[in-house]
Coordinates of C-alpha atoms and ligand atoms in Angstrom, one line a residue:
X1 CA 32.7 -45.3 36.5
X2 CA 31.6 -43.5 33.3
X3 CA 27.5 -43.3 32.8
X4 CA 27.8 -44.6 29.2
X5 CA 30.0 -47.6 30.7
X6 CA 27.6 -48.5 33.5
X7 CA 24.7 -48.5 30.8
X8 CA 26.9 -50.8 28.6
X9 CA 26.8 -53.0 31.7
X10 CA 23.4 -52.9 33.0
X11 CA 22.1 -53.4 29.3
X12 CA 24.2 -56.7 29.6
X13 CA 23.1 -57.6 32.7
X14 CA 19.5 -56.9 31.7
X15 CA 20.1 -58.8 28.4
X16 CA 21.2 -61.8 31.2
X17 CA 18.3 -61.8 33.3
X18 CA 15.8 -61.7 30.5
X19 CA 17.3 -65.1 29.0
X20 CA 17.3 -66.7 32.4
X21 CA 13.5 -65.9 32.4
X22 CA 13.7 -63.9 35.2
X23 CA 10.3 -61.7 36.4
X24 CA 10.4 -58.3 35.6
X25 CA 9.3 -56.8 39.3
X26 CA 12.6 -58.8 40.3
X27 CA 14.9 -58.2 37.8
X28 CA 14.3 -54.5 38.2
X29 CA 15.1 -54.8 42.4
X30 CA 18.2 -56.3 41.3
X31 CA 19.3 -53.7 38.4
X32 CA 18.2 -51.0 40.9
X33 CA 20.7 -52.9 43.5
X34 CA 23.5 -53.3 41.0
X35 CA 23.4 -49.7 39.8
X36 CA 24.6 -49.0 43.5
X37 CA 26.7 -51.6 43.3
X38 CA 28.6 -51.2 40.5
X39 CA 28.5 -46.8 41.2
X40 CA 30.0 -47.3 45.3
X41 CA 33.3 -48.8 46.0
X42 CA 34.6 -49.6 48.8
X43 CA 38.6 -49.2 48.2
X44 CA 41.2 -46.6 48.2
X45 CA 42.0 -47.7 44.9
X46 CA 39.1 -46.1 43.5
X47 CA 40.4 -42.5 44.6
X48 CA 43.5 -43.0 41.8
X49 CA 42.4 -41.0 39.4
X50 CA 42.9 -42.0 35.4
X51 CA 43.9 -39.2 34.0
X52 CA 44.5 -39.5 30.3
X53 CA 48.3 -39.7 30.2
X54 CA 50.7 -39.1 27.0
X55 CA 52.8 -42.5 26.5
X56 CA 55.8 -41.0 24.5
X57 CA 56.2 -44.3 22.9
X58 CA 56.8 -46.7 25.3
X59 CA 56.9 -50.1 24.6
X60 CA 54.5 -51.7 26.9
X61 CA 54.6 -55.7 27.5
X62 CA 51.6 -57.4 29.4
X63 CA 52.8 -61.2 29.7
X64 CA 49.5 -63.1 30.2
X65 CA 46.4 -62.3 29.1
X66 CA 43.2 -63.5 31.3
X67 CA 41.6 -61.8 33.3
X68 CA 44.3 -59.4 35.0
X69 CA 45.9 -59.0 31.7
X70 CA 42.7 -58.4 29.2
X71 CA 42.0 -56.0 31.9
X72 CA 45.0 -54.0 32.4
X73 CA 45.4 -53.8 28.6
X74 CA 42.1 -51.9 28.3
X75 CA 42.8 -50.1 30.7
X76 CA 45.7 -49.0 29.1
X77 CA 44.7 -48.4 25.9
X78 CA 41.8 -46.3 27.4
X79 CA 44.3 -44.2 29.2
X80 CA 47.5 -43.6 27.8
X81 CA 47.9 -42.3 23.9
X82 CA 51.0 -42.8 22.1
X83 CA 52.1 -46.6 23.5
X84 CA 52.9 -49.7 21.9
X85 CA 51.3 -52.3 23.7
X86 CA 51.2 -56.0 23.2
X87 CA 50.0 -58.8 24.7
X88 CA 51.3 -62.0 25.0
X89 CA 49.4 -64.7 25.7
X90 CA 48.8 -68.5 24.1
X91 CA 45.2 -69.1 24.5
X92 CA 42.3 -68.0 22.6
X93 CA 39.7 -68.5 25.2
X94 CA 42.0 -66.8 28.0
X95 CA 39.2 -64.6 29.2
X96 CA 37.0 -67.7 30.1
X97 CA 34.8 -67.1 33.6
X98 CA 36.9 -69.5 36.0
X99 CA 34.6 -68.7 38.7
X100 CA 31.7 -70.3 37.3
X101 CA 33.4 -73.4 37.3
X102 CA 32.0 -74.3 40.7
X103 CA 28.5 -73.4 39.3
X104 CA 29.7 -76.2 36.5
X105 CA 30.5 -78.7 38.6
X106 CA 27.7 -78.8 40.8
X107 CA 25.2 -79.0 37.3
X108 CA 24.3 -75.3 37.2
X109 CA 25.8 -74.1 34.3
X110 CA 27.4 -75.8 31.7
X111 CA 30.8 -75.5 30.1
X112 CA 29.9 -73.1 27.2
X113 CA 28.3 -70.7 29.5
X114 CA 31.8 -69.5 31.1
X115 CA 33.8 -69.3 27.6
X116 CA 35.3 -65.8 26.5
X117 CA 36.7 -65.7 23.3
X118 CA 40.0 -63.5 23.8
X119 CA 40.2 -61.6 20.7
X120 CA 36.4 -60.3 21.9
X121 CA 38.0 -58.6 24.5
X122 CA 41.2 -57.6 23.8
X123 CA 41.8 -54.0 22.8
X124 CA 41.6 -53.6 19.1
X125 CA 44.2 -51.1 19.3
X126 CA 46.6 -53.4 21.2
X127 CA 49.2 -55.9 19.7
X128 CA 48.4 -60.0 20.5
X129 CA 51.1 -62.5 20.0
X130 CA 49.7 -65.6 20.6
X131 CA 52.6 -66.9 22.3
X132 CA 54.4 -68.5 25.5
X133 CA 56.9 -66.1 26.9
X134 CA 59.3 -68.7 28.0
X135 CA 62.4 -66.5 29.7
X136 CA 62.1 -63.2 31.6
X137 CA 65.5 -61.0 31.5
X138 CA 64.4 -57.6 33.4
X139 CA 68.2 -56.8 33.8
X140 CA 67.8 -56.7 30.0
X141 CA 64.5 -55.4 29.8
X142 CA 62.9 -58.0 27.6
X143 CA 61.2 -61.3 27.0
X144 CA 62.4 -64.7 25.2
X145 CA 58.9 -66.1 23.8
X146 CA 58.9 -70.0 22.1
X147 CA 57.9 -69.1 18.7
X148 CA 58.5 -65.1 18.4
X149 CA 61.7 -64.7 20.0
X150 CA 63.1 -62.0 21.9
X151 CA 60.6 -58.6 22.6
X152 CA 62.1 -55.2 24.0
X153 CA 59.6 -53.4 26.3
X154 CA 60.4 -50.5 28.6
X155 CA 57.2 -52.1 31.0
X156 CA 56.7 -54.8 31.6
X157 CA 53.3 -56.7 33.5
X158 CA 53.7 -59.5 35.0
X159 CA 49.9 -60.9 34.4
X160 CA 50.6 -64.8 34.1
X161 CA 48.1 -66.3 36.6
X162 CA 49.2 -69.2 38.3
X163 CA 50.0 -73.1 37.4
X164 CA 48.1 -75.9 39.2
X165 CA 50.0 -78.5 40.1
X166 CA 48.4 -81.8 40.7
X167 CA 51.7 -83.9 40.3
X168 CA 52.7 -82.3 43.5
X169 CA 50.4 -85.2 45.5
X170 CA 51.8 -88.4 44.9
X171 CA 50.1 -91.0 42.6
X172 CA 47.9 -88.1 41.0
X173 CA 48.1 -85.9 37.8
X174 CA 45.8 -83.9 36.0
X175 CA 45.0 -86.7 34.0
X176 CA 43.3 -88.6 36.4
X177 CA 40.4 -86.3 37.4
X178 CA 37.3 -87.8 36.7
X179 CA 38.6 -91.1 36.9
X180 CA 38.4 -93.2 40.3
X181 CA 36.2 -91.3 41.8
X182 CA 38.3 -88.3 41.8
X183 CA 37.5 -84.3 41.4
X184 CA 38.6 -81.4 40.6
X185 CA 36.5 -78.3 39.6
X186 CA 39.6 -75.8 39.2
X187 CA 39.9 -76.2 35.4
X188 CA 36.7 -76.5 32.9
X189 CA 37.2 -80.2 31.9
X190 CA 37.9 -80.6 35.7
X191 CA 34.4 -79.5 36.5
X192 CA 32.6 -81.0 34.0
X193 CA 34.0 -84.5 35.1
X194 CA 32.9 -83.0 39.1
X195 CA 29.8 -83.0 37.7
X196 CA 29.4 -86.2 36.4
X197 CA 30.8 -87.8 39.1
X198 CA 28.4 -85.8 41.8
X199 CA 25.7 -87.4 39.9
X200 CA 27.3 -90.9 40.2
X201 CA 27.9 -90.4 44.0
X202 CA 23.8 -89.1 44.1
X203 CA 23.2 -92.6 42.1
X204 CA 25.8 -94.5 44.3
X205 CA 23.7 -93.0 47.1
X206 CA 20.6 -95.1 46.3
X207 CA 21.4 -98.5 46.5
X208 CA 24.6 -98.1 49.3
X209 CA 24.8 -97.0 52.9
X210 CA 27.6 -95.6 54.8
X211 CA 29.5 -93.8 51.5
X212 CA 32.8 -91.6 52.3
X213 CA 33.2 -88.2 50.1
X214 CA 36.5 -86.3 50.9
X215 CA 37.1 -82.6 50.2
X216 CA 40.6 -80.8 50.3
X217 CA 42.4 -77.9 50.3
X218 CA 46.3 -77.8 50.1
X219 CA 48.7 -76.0 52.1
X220 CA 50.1 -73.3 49.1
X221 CA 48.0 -70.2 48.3
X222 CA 45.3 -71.0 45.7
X223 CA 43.3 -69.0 44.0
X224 CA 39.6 -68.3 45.3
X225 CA 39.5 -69.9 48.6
X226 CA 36.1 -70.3 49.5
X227 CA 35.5 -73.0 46.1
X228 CA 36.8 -76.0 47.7
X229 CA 34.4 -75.4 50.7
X230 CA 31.9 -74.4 47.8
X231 CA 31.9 -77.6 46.1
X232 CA 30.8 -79.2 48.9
X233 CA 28.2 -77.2 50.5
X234 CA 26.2 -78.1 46.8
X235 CA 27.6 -81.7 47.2
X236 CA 25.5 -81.3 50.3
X237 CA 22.6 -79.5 49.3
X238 CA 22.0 -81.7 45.9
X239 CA 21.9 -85.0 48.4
X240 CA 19.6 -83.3 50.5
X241 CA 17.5 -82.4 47.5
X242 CA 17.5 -86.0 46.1
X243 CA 16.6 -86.8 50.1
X244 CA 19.7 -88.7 50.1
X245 CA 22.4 -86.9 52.2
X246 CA 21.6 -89.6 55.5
X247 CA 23.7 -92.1 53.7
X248 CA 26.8 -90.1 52.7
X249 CA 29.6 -88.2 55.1
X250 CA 30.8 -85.7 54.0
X251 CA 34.1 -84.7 55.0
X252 CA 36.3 -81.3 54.8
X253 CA 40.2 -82.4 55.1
X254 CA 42.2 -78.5 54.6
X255 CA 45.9 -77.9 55.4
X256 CA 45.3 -74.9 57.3
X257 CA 44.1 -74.4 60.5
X258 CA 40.1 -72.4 59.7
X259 CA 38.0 -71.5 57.2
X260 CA 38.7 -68.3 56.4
X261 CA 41.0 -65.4 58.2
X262 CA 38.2 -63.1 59.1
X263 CA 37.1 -63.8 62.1
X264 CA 33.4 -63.0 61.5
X265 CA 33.3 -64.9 57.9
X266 CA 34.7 -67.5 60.1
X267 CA 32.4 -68.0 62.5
X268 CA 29.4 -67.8 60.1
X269 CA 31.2 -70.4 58.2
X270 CA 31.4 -72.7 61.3
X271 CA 27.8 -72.3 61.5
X272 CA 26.7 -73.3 58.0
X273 CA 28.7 -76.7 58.5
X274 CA 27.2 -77.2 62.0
X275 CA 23.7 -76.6 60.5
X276 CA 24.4 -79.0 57.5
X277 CA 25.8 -81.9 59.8
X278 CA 29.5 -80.7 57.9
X279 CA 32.9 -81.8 59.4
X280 CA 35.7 -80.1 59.3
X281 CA 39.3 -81.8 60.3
X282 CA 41.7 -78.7 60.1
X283 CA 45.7 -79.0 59.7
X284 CA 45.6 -81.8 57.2
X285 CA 47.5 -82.0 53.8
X286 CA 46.6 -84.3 51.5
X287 CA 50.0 -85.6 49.7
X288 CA 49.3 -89.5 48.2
X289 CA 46.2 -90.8 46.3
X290 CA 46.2 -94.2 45.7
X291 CA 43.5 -94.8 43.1
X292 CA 43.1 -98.4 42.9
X293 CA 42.1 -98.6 46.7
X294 CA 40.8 -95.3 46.5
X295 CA 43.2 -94.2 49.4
X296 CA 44.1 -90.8 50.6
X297 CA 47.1 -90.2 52.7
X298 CA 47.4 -87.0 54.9
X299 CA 50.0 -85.4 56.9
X300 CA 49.6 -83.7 60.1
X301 CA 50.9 -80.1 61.1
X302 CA 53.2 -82.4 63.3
X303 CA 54.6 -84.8 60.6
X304 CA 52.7 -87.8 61.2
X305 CA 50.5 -89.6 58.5
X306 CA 47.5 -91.5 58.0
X307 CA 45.1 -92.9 55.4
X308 CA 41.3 -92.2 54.8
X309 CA 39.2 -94.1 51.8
X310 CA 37.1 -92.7 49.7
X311 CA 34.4 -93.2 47.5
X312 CA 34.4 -89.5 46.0
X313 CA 36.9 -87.0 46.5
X314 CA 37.1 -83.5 45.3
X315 CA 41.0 -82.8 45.3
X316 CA 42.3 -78.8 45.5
X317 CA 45.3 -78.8 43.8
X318 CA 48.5 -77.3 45.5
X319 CA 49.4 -74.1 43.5
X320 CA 52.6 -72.3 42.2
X321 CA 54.0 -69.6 39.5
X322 CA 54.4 -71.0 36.0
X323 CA 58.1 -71.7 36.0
X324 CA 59.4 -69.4 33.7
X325 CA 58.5 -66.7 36.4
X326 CA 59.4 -68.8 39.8
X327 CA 62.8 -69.2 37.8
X328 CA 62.9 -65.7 37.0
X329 CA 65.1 -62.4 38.8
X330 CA 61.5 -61.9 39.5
X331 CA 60.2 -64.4 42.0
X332 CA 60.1 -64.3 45.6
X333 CA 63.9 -65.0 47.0
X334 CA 63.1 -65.1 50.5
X335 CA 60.3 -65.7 53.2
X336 CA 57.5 -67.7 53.7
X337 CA 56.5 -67.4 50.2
X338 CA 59.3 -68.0 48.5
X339 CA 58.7 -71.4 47.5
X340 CA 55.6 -70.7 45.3
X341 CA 57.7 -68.1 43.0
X342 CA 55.1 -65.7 43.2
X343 CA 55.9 -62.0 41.5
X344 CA 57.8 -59.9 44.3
X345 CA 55.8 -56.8 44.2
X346 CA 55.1 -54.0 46.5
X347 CA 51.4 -55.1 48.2
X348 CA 50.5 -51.3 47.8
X349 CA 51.4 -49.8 44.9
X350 CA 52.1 -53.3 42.8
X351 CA 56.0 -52.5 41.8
X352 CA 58.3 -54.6 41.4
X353 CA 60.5 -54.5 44.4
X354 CA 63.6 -54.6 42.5
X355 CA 62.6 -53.3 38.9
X356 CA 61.1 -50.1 39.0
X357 CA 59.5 -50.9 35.1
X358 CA 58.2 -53.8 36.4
X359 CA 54.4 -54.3 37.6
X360 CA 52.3 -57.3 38.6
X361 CA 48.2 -57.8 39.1
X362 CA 46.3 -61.3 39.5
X363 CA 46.8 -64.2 40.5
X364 CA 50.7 -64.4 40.3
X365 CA 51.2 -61.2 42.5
X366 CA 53.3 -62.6 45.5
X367 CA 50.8 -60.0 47.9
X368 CA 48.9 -61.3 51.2
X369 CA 45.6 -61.3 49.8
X370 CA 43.5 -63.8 48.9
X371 CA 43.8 -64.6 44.6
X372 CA 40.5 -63.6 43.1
X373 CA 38.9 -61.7 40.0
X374 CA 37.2 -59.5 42.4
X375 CA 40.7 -58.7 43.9
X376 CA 41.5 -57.9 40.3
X377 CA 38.6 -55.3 39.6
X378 CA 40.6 -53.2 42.4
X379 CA 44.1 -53.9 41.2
X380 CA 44.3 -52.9 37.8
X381 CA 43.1 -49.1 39.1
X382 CA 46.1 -49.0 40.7
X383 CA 48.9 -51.3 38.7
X384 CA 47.1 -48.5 35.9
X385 CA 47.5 -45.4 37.2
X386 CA 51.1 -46.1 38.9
X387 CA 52.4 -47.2 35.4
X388 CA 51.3 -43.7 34.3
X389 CA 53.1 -42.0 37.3
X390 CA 56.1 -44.6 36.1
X391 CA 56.1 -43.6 32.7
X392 CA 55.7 -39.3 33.4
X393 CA 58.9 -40.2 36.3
X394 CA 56.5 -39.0 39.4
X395 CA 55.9 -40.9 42.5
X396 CA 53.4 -43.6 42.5
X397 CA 50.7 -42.6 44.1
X398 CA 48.0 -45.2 44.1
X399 CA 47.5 -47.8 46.7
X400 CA 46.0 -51.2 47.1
X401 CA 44.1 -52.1 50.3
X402 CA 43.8 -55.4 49.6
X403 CA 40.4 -55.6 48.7
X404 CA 39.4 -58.9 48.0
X405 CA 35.9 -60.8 47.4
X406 CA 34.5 -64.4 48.1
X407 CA 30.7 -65.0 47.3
X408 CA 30.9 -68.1 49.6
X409 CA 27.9 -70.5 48.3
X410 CA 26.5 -72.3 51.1
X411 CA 23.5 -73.5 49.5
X412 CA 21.6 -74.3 46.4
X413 CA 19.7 -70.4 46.5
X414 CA 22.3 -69.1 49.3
X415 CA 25.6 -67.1 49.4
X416 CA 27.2 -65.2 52.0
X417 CA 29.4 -62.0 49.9
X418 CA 32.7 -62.4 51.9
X419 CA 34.4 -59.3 51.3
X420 CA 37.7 -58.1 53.2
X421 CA 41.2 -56.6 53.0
X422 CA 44.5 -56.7 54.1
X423 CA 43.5 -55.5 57.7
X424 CA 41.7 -59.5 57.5
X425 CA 38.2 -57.0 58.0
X426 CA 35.0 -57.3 56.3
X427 CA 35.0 -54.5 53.4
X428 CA 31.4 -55.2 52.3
X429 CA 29.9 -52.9 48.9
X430 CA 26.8 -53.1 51.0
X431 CA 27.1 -52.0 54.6
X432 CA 24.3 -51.7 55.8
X433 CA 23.9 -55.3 55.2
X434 CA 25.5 -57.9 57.7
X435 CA 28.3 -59.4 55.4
X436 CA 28.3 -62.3 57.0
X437 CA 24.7 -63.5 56.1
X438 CA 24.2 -66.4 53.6
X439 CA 21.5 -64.4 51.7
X440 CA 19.4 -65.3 48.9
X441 CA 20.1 -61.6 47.0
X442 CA 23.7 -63.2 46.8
X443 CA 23.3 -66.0 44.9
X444 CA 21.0 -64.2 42.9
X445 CA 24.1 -61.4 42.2
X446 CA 26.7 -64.6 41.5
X447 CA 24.4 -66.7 39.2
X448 CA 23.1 -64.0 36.8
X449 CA 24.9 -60.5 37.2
X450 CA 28.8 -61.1 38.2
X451 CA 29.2 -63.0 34.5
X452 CA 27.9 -60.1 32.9
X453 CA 29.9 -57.9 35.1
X454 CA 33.1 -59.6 34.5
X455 CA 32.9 -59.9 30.7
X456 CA 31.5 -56.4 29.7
X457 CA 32.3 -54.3 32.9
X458 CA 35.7 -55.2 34.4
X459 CA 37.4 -57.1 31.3
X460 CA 36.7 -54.0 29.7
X461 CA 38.1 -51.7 32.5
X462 CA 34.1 -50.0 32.5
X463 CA 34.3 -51.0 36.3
Ligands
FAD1 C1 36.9 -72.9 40.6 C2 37.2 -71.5 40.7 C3 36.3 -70.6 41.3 C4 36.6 -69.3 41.4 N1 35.7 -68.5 42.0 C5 35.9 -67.1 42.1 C6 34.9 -66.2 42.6 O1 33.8 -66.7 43.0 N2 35.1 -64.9 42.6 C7 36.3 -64.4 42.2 O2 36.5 -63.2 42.2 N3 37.3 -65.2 41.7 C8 37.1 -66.5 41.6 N4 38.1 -67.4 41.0 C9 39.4 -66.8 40.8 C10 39.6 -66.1 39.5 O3 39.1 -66.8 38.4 C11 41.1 -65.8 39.3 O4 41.6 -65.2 40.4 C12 41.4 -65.0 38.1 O5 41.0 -65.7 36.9 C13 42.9 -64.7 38.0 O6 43.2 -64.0 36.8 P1 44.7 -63.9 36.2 O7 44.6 -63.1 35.0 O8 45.6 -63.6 37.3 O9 44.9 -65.5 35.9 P2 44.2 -66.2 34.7 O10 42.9 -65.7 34.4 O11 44.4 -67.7 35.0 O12 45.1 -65.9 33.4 C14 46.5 -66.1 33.3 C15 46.9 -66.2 31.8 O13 48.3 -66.1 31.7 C16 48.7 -67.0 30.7 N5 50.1 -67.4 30.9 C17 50.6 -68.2 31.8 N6 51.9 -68.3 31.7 C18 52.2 -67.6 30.6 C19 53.5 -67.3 30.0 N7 54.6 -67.8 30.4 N8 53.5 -66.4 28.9 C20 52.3 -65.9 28.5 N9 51.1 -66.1 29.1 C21 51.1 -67.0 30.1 C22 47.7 -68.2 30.7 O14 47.6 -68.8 29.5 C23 46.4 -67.5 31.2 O15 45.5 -67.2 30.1 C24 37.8 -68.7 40.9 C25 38.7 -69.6 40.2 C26 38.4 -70.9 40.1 C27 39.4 -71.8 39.4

């Protein structure tokens, strides 16, 4: 990272603690901390170097522009002179901080807090269409969009997030979050309505005995793993604090069979719910709601099914590629993935495994990682400099590790930083600190320093 970007980001982050009233002797620990932080890596990704490279041209095509796509576009324009490149994306608040939506939900933050305008962070010298693509032809290297029509590129990146699909559980659509006791914190809106309904369930609390809250997790990847668990660890700790928790259970109902696949974040993790009288019931998908009984129907790894009630629920949708890509010559066609449509790239270098002018980053990348921004901040090092090898015909050089981040919240105050890789090992920024410690100096880094980070370090490519 360049000196003048990392002051651009510490002058943020300063700029963040000073209007969260934070003491000066503190705030300068943590700048001192993030400095190192932000200047040490732990991934191979960051040995690609980003050499300024000539772009003869090209016509470069990001489809999607959140956070792997605003990202990879300033990247780059930073990078390569003489490109065309456009982005091609619908919303204008795109760049939005998704991950504060758990901080939403539980009454943290509110909704205007996490809103990124796109054209803020877009590169100036980059083309938006505010559009939908709505076909992909890579055998005809370009894109049908709904209101622009067809665009050429000679690249293409495949930068489209992912769709959430809530109509996949029977009796449910997105409409009905917030309504019947049911929750959702994995859009805005969604978390918003979490939070009003964690307040009805602490007011619910007073006057009844015996209440049920549900939390799931489906059996398709989803992006950040660790918020459904998240959710409900300040479910718990927002009882506790209105000395109410004795009177609710509080139960975790996920598809798959652990918390996390690291078997040290694991194991910590089976210790925070222990401590916090948590249960877990592993192997369980949910797949019916019925609202007007407030009934939940599951299905076992072996088939079978039952019903739980509910009084709250906070529902994890099931996850997939937007159509037009799981439709695409560029989804998954076979294995255990296929069914999600997911981008079928290389998991090192981010190729397309069957066009070579194709890349993927983000969410929609069919790669055995878990889907996160923090996943992102590594990616778009390499996507970057292997489009550059692409475009000057050399080998691709840059690898991925698989570097991905989780600062699991396990407390109001508490959050253990569960980084790892494709190896399923901790990859912690700080080793000389146990990763898998819940730690105060964590939730201190997730409320006030990785917003900051995220809008004017990696958005920017600074980082
Ligand atoms: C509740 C929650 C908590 C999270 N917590 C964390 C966390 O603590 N740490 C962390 O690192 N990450 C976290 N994440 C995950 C992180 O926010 C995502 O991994 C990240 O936003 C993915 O970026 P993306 O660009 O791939 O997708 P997105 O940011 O979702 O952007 C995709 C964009 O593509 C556009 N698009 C879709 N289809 C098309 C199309 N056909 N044509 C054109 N454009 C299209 C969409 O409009 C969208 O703007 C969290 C997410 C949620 C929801």
């Amino acid at each position: 990272m360049k000196k003048n970007d990392l002051d651009l980001v510490l002058k943020e982050i300063k700029s963040e603690l000073k209007i969260k009233g934070v003491d000066r002797r503190t705030a300068l620990k943590i700048m001192a901390l993030s400095s190192t932080t932000l200047l040490t890596n732990p991934t191979s990704a960051n040995a690609a170097t980003s050499a300024k490279a000539n772009g003869k041209g090209v016509k470069i095509v990001i489809a999607g522009g959140g956070a792997a796509g605003c990202t990879i576009a300033n990247f780059i324009t930073k990078n390569i002179d003489d490109a065309q490149v456009a982005i091609i994306e619908p919303d204008s608040q795109s760049v939005s901080y998704q991950p504060g939506q758990t901080l939403i939900g539980a009454g943290i933050w509110n909704k205007d807090e996490i809103i990124g305008e796109s054209k803020d962070f877009f590169p100036s010298n980059a083309k938006w269409i505010q559009d939908r693509v709505v076909e992909f032809n890579p055998d005809s290297n370009n894109v049908r969009t709904s209101k622009n029509g067809v665009i050429d590129y000679d690249f293409l990146i495949l930068a489209t997030g992912l769709s959430l699909n809530y109509e996949a559980i029977e009796g449910l659509s997105k409409n009905d979050i917030g309504k019947n006791g049911i929750s959702s914190i994995y859009f805005a809106d969604g978390a918003v309505k979490t939070w009003s309904l964690i307040q009805k369930l602490i007011e619910d609390a007073k006057s009844k005995k015996d209440i049920k809250a549900l939390f799931t997790q489906p059996n398709t990847p989803i992006k950040c793993g660790g918020a459904p668990k998240k959710i409900m660890f300040l479910t718990h700790a927002l009882l506790r604090d209105a000395k109410l928790r004795d009177g609710v259970k509080l139960d975790f109902y996920p598809a798959g069979g652990g918390f996390f696949g690291v078997k040290e974040y694991n194991e910590a993790t089976i210790g925070f719910f222990k401590d916090r009288n948590l249960n877990a019931h592993f192997n369980n998908n949910l797949i019916a709601i019925d609202q007007g009984y407030r009934k939940a129907t599951f299905k076992r790894k072996d088939g079978s099914i039952f019903d739980l009630n509910y009084d709250f629920i906070h529902i994890t949708p099931p996850m997939k590629a937007p159509n037009e890509i799981k439709e695409s010559p560029l989804s998954i066609k076979q294995g255990n993935l296929t069914s999600g449509g997911w981008a079928d790239v290389n998991k090192d270098t981010l190729i397309h495994n069957k066009y070579n002018n194709v890349f993927a980053i983000g969410d929609i990348a069919g790669i055995p990682t878990s889907k996160t921004g923090a996943a992102i901040r590594e990616q778009y090092k390499v996507c970057g400099n292997n489009l550059i090898s692409a475009i000057e015909g050399k080998d691709l050089k840059a690898t991925y590790d698989g570097y991905t981040a989780c600062p699991l919240i396990t407390d109001i105050g508490k959050v253990m930083m569960a980084e790892f890789n494709y190896k399923k090992e901790p990859s912690a920024t700080l080793p000389m600190l146990n990763p898998a410690k819940e730690r105060w100096l964590w939730w201190f880094v997730k409320v006030y320093m990785l917003k900051p980070m995220y809008f004017y370090g990696m958005l920017k490519a600074r980082i």
